[in-house]
XYZ file of C-alpha atoms in Angstrom:
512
model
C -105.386 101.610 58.517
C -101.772 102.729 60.015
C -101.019 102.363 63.708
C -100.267 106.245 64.346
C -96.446 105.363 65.278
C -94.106 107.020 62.096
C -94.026 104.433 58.929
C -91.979 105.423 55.909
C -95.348 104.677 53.850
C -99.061 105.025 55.142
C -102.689 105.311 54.007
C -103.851 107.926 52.133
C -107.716 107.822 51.586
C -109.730 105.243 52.697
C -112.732 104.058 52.249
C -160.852 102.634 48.981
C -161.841 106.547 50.833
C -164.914 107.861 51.231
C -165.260 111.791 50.537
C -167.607 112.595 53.387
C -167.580 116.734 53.243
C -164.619 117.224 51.527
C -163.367 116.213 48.057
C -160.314 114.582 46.885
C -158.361 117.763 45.123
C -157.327 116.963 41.528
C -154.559 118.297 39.864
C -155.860 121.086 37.236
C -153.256 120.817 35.010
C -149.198 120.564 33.896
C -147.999 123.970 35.017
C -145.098 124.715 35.721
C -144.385 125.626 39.969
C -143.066 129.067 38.870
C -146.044 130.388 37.205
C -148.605 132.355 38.940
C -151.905 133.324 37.506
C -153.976 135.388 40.177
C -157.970 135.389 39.256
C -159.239 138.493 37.867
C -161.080 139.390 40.866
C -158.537 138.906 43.697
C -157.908 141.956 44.479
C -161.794 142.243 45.508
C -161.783 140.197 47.976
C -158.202 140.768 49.120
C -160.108 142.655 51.844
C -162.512 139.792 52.721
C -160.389 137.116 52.957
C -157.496 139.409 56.023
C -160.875 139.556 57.901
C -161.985 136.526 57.370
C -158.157 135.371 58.699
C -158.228 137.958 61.844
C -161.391 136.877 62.697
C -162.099 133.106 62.720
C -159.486 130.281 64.985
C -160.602 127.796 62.593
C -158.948 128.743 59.686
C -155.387 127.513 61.311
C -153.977 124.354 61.929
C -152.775 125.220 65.096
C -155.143 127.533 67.092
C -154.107 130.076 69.684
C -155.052 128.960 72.719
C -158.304 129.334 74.927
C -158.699 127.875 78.201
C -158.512 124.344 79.496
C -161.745 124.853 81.252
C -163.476 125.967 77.650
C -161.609 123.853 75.098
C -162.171 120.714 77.670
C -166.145 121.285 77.379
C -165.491 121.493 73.536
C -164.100 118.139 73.706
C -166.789 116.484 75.675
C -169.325 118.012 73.313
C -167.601 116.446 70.114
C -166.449 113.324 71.378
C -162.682 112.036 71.932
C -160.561 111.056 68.721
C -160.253 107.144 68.914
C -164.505 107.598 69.069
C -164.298 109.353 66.330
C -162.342 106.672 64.351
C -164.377 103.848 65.343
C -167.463 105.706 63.713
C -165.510 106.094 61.172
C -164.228 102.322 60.300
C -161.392 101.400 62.510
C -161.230 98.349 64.110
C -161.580 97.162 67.654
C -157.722 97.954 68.849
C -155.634 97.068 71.914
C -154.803 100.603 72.874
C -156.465 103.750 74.619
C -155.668 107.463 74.541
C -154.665 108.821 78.050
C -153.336 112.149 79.261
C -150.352 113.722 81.193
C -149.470 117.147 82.461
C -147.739 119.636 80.435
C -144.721 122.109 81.189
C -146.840 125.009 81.312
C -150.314 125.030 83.280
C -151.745 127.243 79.986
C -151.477 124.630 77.986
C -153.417 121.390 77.722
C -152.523 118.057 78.991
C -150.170 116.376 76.412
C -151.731 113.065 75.103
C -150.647 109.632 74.005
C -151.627 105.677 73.445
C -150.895 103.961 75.633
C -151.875 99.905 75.922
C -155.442 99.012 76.721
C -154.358 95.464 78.173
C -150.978 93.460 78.130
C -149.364 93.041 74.985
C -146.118 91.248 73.717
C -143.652 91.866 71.174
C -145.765 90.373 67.666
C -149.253 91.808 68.920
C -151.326 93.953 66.224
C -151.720 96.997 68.411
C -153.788 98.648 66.023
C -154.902 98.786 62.329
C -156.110 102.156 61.054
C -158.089 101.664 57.380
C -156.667 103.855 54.805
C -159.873 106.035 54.582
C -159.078 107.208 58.154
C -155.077 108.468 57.156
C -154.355 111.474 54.983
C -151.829 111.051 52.324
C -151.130 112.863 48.952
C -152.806 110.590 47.085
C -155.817 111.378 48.789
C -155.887 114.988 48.850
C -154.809 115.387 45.414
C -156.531 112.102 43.955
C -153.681 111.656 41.267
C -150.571 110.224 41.026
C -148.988 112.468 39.677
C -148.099 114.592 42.804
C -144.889 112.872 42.698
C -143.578 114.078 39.391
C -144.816 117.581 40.479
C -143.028 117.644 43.830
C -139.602 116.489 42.658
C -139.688 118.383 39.645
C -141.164 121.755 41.429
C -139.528 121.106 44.560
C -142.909 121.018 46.600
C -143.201 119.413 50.075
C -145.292 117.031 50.673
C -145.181 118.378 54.261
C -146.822 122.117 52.549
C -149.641 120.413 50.446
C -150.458 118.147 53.735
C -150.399 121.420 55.693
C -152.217 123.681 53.135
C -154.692 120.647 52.957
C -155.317 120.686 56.753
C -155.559 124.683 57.303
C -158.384 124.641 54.490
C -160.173 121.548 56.339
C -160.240 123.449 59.528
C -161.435 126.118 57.930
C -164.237 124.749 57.623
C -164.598 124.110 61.476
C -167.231 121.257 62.662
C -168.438 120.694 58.835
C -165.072 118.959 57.832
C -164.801 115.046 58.283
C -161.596 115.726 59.361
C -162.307 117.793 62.612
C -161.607 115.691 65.404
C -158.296 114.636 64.146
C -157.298 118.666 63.314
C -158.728 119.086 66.888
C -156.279 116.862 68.661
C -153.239 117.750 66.036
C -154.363 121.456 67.704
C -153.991 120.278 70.982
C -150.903 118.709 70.757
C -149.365 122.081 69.430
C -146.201 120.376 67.570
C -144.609 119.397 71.392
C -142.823 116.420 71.926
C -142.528 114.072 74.422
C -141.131 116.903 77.113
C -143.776 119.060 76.415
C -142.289 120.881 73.966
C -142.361 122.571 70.740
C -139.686 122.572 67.958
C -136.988 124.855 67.566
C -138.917 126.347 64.648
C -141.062 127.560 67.027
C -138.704 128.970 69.653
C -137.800 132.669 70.150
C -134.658 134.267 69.031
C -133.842 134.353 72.677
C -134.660 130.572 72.929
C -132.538 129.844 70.203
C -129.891 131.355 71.676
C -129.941 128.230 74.308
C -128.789 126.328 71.205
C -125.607 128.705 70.655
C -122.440 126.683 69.641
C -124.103 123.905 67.926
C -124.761 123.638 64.393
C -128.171 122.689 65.165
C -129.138 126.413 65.523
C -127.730 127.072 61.841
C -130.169 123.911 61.035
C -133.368 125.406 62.249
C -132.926 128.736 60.643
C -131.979 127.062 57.928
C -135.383 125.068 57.630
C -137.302 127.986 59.009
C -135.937 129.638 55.377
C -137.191 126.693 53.659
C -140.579 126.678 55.057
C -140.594 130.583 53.954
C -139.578 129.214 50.425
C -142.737 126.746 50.433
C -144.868 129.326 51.812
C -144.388 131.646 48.586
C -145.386 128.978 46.431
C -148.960 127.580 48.049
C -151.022 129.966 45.415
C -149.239 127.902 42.610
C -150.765 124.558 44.723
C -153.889 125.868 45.045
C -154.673 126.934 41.665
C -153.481 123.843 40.458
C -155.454 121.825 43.090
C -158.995 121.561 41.709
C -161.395 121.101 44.446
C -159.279 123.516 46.906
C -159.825 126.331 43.636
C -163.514 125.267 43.013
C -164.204 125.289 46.850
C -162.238 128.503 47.866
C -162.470 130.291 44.532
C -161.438 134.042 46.299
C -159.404 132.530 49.446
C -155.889 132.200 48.197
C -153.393 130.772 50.613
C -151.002 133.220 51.182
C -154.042 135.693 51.392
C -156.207 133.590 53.749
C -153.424 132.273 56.057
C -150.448 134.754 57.690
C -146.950 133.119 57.099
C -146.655 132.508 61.019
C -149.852 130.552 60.257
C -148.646 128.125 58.186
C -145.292 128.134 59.688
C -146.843 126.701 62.742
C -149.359 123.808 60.556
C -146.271 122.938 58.746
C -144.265 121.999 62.237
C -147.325 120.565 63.408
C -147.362 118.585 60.552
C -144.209 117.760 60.414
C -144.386 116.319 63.901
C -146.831 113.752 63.255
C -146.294 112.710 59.585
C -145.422 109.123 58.902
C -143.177 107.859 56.185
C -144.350 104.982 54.922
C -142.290 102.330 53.731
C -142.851 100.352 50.121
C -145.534 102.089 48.705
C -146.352 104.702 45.816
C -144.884 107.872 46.220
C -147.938 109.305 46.426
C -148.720 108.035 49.773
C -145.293 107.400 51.453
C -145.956 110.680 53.273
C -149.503 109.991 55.734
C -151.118 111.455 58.498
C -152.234 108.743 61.057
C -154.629 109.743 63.924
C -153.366 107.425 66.602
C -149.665 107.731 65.255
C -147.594 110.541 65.948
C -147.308 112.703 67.809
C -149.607 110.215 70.459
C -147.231 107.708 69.961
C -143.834 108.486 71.438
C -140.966 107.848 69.008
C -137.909 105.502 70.775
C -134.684 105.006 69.199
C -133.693 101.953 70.212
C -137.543 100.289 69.382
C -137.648 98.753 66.193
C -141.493 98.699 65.882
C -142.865 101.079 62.586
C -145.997 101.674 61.353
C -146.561 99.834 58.179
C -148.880 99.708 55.091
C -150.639 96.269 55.166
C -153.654 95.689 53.477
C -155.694 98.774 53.214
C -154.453 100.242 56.532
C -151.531 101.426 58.561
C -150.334 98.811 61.303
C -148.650 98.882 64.420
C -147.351 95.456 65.254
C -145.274 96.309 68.478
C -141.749 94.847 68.821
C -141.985 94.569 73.175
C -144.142 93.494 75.622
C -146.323 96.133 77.448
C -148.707 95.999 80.173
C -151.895 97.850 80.430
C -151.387 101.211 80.863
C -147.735 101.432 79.736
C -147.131 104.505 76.504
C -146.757 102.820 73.274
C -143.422 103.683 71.459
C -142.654 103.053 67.648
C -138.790 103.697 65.614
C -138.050 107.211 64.479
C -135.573 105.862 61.785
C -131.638 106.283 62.317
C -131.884 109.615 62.803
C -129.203 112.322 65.367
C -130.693 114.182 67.933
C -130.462 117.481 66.262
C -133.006 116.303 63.733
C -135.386 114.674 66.480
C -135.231 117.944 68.246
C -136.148 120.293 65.076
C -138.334 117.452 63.901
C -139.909 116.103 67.186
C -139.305 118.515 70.038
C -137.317 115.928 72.126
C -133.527 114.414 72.415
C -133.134 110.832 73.064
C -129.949 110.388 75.747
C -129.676 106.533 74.687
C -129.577 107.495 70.936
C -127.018 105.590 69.284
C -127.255 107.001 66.132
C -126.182 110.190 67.488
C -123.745 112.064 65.100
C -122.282 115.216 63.984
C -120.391 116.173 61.145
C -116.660 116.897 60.190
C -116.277 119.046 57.002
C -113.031 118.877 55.746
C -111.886 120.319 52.355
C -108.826 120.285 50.428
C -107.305 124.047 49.547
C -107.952 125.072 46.012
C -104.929 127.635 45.915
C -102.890 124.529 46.302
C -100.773 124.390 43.445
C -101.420 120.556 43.284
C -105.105 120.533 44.265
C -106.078 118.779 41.087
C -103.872 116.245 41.426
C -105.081 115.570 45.176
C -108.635 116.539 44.012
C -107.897 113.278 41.722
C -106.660 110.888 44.426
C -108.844 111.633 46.649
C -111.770 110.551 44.224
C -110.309 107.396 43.222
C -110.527 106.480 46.842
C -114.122 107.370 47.349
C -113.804 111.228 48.509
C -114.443 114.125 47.468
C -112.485 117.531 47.395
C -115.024 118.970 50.023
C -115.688 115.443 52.071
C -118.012 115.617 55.017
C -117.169 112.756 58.077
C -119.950 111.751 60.156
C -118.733 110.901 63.385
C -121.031 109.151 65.121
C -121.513 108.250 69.137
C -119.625 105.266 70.490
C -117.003 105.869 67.749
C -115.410 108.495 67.351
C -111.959 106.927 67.458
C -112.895 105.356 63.590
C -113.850 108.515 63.086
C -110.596 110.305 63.435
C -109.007 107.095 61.641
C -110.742 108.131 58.966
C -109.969 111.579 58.744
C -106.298 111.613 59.238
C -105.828 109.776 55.309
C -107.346 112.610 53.755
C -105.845 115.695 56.065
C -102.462 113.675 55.176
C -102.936 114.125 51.646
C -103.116 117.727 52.074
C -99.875 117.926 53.738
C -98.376 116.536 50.874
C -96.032 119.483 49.411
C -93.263 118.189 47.264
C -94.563 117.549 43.577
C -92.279 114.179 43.088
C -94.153 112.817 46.383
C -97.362 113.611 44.970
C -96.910 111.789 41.622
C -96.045 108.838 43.854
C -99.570 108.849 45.488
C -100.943 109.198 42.107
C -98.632 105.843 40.537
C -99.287 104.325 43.184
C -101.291 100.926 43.388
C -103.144 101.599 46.613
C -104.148 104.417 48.603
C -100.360 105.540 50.474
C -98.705 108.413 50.870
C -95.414 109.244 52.307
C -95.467 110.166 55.817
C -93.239 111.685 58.155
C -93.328 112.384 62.178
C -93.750 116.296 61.632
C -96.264 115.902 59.008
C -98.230 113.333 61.580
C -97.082 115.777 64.521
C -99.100 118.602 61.825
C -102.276 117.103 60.859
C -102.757 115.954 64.946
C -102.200 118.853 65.726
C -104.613 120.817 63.531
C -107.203 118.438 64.584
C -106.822 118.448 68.001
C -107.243 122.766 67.425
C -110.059 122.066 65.295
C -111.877 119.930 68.433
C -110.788 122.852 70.888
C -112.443 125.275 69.115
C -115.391 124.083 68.823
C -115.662 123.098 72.375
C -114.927 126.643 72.709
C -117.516 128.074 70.740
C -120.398 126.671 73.529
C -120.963 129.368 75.554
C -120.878 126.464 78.848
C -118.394 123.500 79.933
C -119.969 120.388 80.149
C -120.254 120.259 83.991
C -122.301 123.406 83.544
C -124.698 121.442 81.652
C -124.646 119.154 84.345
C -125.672 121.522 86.600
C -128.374 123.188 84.698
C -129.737 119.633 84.180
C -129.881 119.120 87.982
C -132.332 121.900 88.209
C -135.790 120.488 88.553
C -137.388 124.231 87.879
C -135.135 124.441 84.553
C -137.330 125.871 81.541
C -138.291 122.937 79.569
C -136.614 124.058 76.707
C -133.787 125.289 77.369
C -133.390 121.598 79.004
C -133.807 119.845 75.889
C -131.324 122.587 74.053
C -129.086 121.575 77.032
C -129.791 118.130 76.619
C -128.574 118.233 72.436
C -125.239 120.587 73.559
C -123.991 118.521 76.259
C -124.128 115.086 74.399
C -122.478 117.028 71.070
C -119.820 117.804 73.510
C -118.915 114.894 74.578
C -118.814 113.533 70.948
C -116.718 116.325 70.598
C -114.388 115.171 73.922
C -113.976 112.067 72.901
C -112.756 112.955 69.469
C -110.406 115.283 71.066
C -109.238 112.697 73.618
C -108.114 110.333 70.779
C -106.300 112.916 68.638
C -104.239 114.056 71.529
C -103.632 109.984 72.654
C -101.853 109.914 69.013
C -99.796 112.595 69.213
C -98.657 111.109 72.263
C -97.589 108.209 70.581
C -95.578 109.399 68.526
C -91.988 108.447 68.458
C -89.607 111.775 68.792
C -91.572 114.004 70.966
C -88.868 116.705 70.071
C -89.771 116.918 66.498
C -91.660 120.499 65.460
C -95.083 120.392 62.840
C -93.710 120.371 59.235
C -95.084 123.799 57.850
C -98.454 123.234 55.799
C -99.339 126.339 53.535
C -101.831 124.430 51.895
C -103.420 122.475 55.002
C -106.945 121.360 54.440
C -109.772 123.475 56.206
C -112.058 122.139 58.889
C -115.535 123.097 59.430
């Protein structure tokens, strides 16, 4: 790549389970996702089954609350979770389930595992036996989920969470009760307490305003809308959920806000499993998530091994001390609408740079065409990512270049060309800074605070958990954002004739 100071020539583009109560659900047949055949009888007990949803808190995944003082007698009646499990077939473990405030005094305590007695990095924390984790493969009991999901566009995130509402509906009788139980408890939050954006307010989404994260979660909330209108096609297509709730079909028995809140809840705690069918890549593991806090700088993972899901832990611990597994290379915008939380020492913290060449240009197919030979596309989206945001505007400036380029005879040399060079000139450089460093402004614009703002709210102890963590996510997109800005303008500073005007672009590439 070109030091920034004028050259002649420079770079263009670079670069085995036991059934207990419940049964595994079998696919009825190859139907296509868009068809819909409602029994004859629905409409009968339409009636029966709105009731039978007003009525009853164990038809959800996610309950509304009652409280602490009742739901903590519930618990001591039916036993803690990691009891449950060792009925159940897991293993004697080196880890224990303990408790700690939340946000708000109406909810529950938040809880997670912590380690039952020193540990170091190589110990086998815990092995939970596949009939103990909920995957695809084991509510469906066939294979061919896969080829239905990517061919229908299904979740597996909206079967697991159809799966789960049904189980609970059928309160104390389902195996899976003390594992719904806690999943209820936990209500979706993260590690602060708190729930996902896809649970926020419009009002709390507003702390989010400025940052394309709030575009995200309505976004997904859309998508989750999209899944919702097609559970009747799962559940006529799932045997045992048709054979055991004949009259109760999903979108019937369970309000939209329902299953908006199992699917977050679900989404919060699912694993993806690594090396395995796709069938089960997608599981539900009782002491996993959301009890286990998610680090991004750990590189333990829970892992298929023989019949069960592992934790071998990558640190030492002492007794006591939370347990913490990886949440994959993922920014903080997705561990917030995922997870509820944003990780300040998150190096794989990124945003994105949309950049897109101007199809009125009267030589946009020719750039179109050199701009894919060197690996980029007409709309090309730049992640920059924390830490380096300087490569990041290296690699931009190539491709805004070729935008500039206005006379046809110096576009037919980029195309002849052997390597990836264009002609540049100090007002073209002077022009493509320039729009960059207007493109960084305005986005640091569009936050409705500065970052010492942030600061500020941050310093408040009494600060509403979430608009913290929204505060949290804007103030660390800004300083990506800084920093970006800080190196443009440090280049157009270097530049050699400070006296020379922007070359006039009316073709200039757009910015988003």
């Amino acid at each position: 790549m070109m030091d920034l100071a004028y050259s002649p020539m420079a770079k263009c583009i670079s670069t085995p389970f036991q059934s207990f109560t419940h049964r595994p659900l079998a696919l009825f047949s190859r139907v296509s996702i868009s068809v819909h055949i409602k029994p004859k009888f629905a409409n009968t007990y339409r009636r029966w089954n709105m009731c039978s949803a007003s009525s009853s808190d164990t038809h959800t995944l996610v309950a509304g609350h009652k409280s602490a003082e009742v739901e903590s007698n519930k618990e001591d009646e039916y036993g803690d979770l990691k009891s449950w499990m060792h009925e159940n077939g897991l293993p004697p473990c080196k880890v224990v389930i303990k408790e700690r405030p939340s946000h708000n005094a109406k909810h529950r305590p938040i809880h997670y595992v912590a380690a039952s007695e020193d540990l170091q990095a190589g110990d086998i924390a815990f092995s939970v036996p596949d009939s103990l984790v909920v995957t695809l493969e084991r509510v469906l009991g066939n294979e061919s989920i896969a080829e239905l999901l990517t061919t229908n566009k299904l979740s597996e995130l909206a079967c697991l969470a159809l799966y789960l509402m049904y189980e609970k509906k059928q309160g104390k009788k389902s195996f899976w009760y003390p594992y719904i139980k806690e999943l209820d408890r936990q209500r979706a939050r993260g590690q602060l307490a708190v729930e996902s954006p896809l649970l926020w307010s419009d009002a709390e989404l507003d702390y989010l305003t400025g940052s394309p994260t709030k575009a995200e979660v309505l976004e997904r909330a859309e998508g989750i809308k999209r899944e919702y209108n097609e559970l009747d096609t799962v559940w006529f297509m799932a045997g045992s959920l048709f054979q055991q709730y004949p009259y109760d079909i999903p979108t019937e028995a369970f309000p939209f806000e329902i299953f908006k809140q199992a699917f977050v809840a679900v989404q919060s705690c699912v694993v993806h499993l690594q090396k395995v069918s796709l069938a089960r890549r997608f599981a539900l593991v009782p002491l996993g998530p959301p009890l286990l806090s998610y680090c991004s700088n750990c590189r333990a993972m829970l892992a298929a091994v023989n019949g069960a899901v592992q934790l071998v832990v990558d640190r030492s611990y002492r007794a006591g001390d939370p347990i913490v597994v990886w949440c994959g290379p993922q920014p903080n915008s997705k561990l917030l609408i995922n997870y509820g939380f944003v990780d300040e020492e998150n190096s794989y913290d990124r945003l994105m740079v949309e950049a897109a060449l101007n199809t009125e240009d009267p030589q946009y197919q020719d750039k179109r065409l050199a701009a894919q030979r060197n690996g980029k596309l007409s709309v090309q989206a730049f992640q920059v990512c924390v830490g380096k945001e300087r490569e990041a505007v290296l690699e931009m400036l190539p491709y805004l270049r070729l935008g500039y380029v206005s006379d046809p005879s110096e576009m037919q040399t980029v195309l002849s060309s052997q390597g990836p060079i264009c002609p540049v000139s100090p007002c073209m450089e002077r022009a493509v800074l320039g729009q960059l460093s207007d493109y960084f402004e305005a986005r640091l614009a569009s936050y409705p605070t500065t970052l010492s703002e942030d600061e500020a709210l941050l310093a408040d102890a009494d600060l509403d958990p979430k608009k913290r963590v929204a505060t949290q996510l804007v103030r660390l997109e800004k300083k990506i954002l800084n920093a970006c800005l800080e190196t443009t303008v440090n280049f157009i500073n270097q530049l050699p004739d400070l006296s020379v005007s922007p070359c006039p672009a009316p073709f200039a590439p757009t910015l988003k």
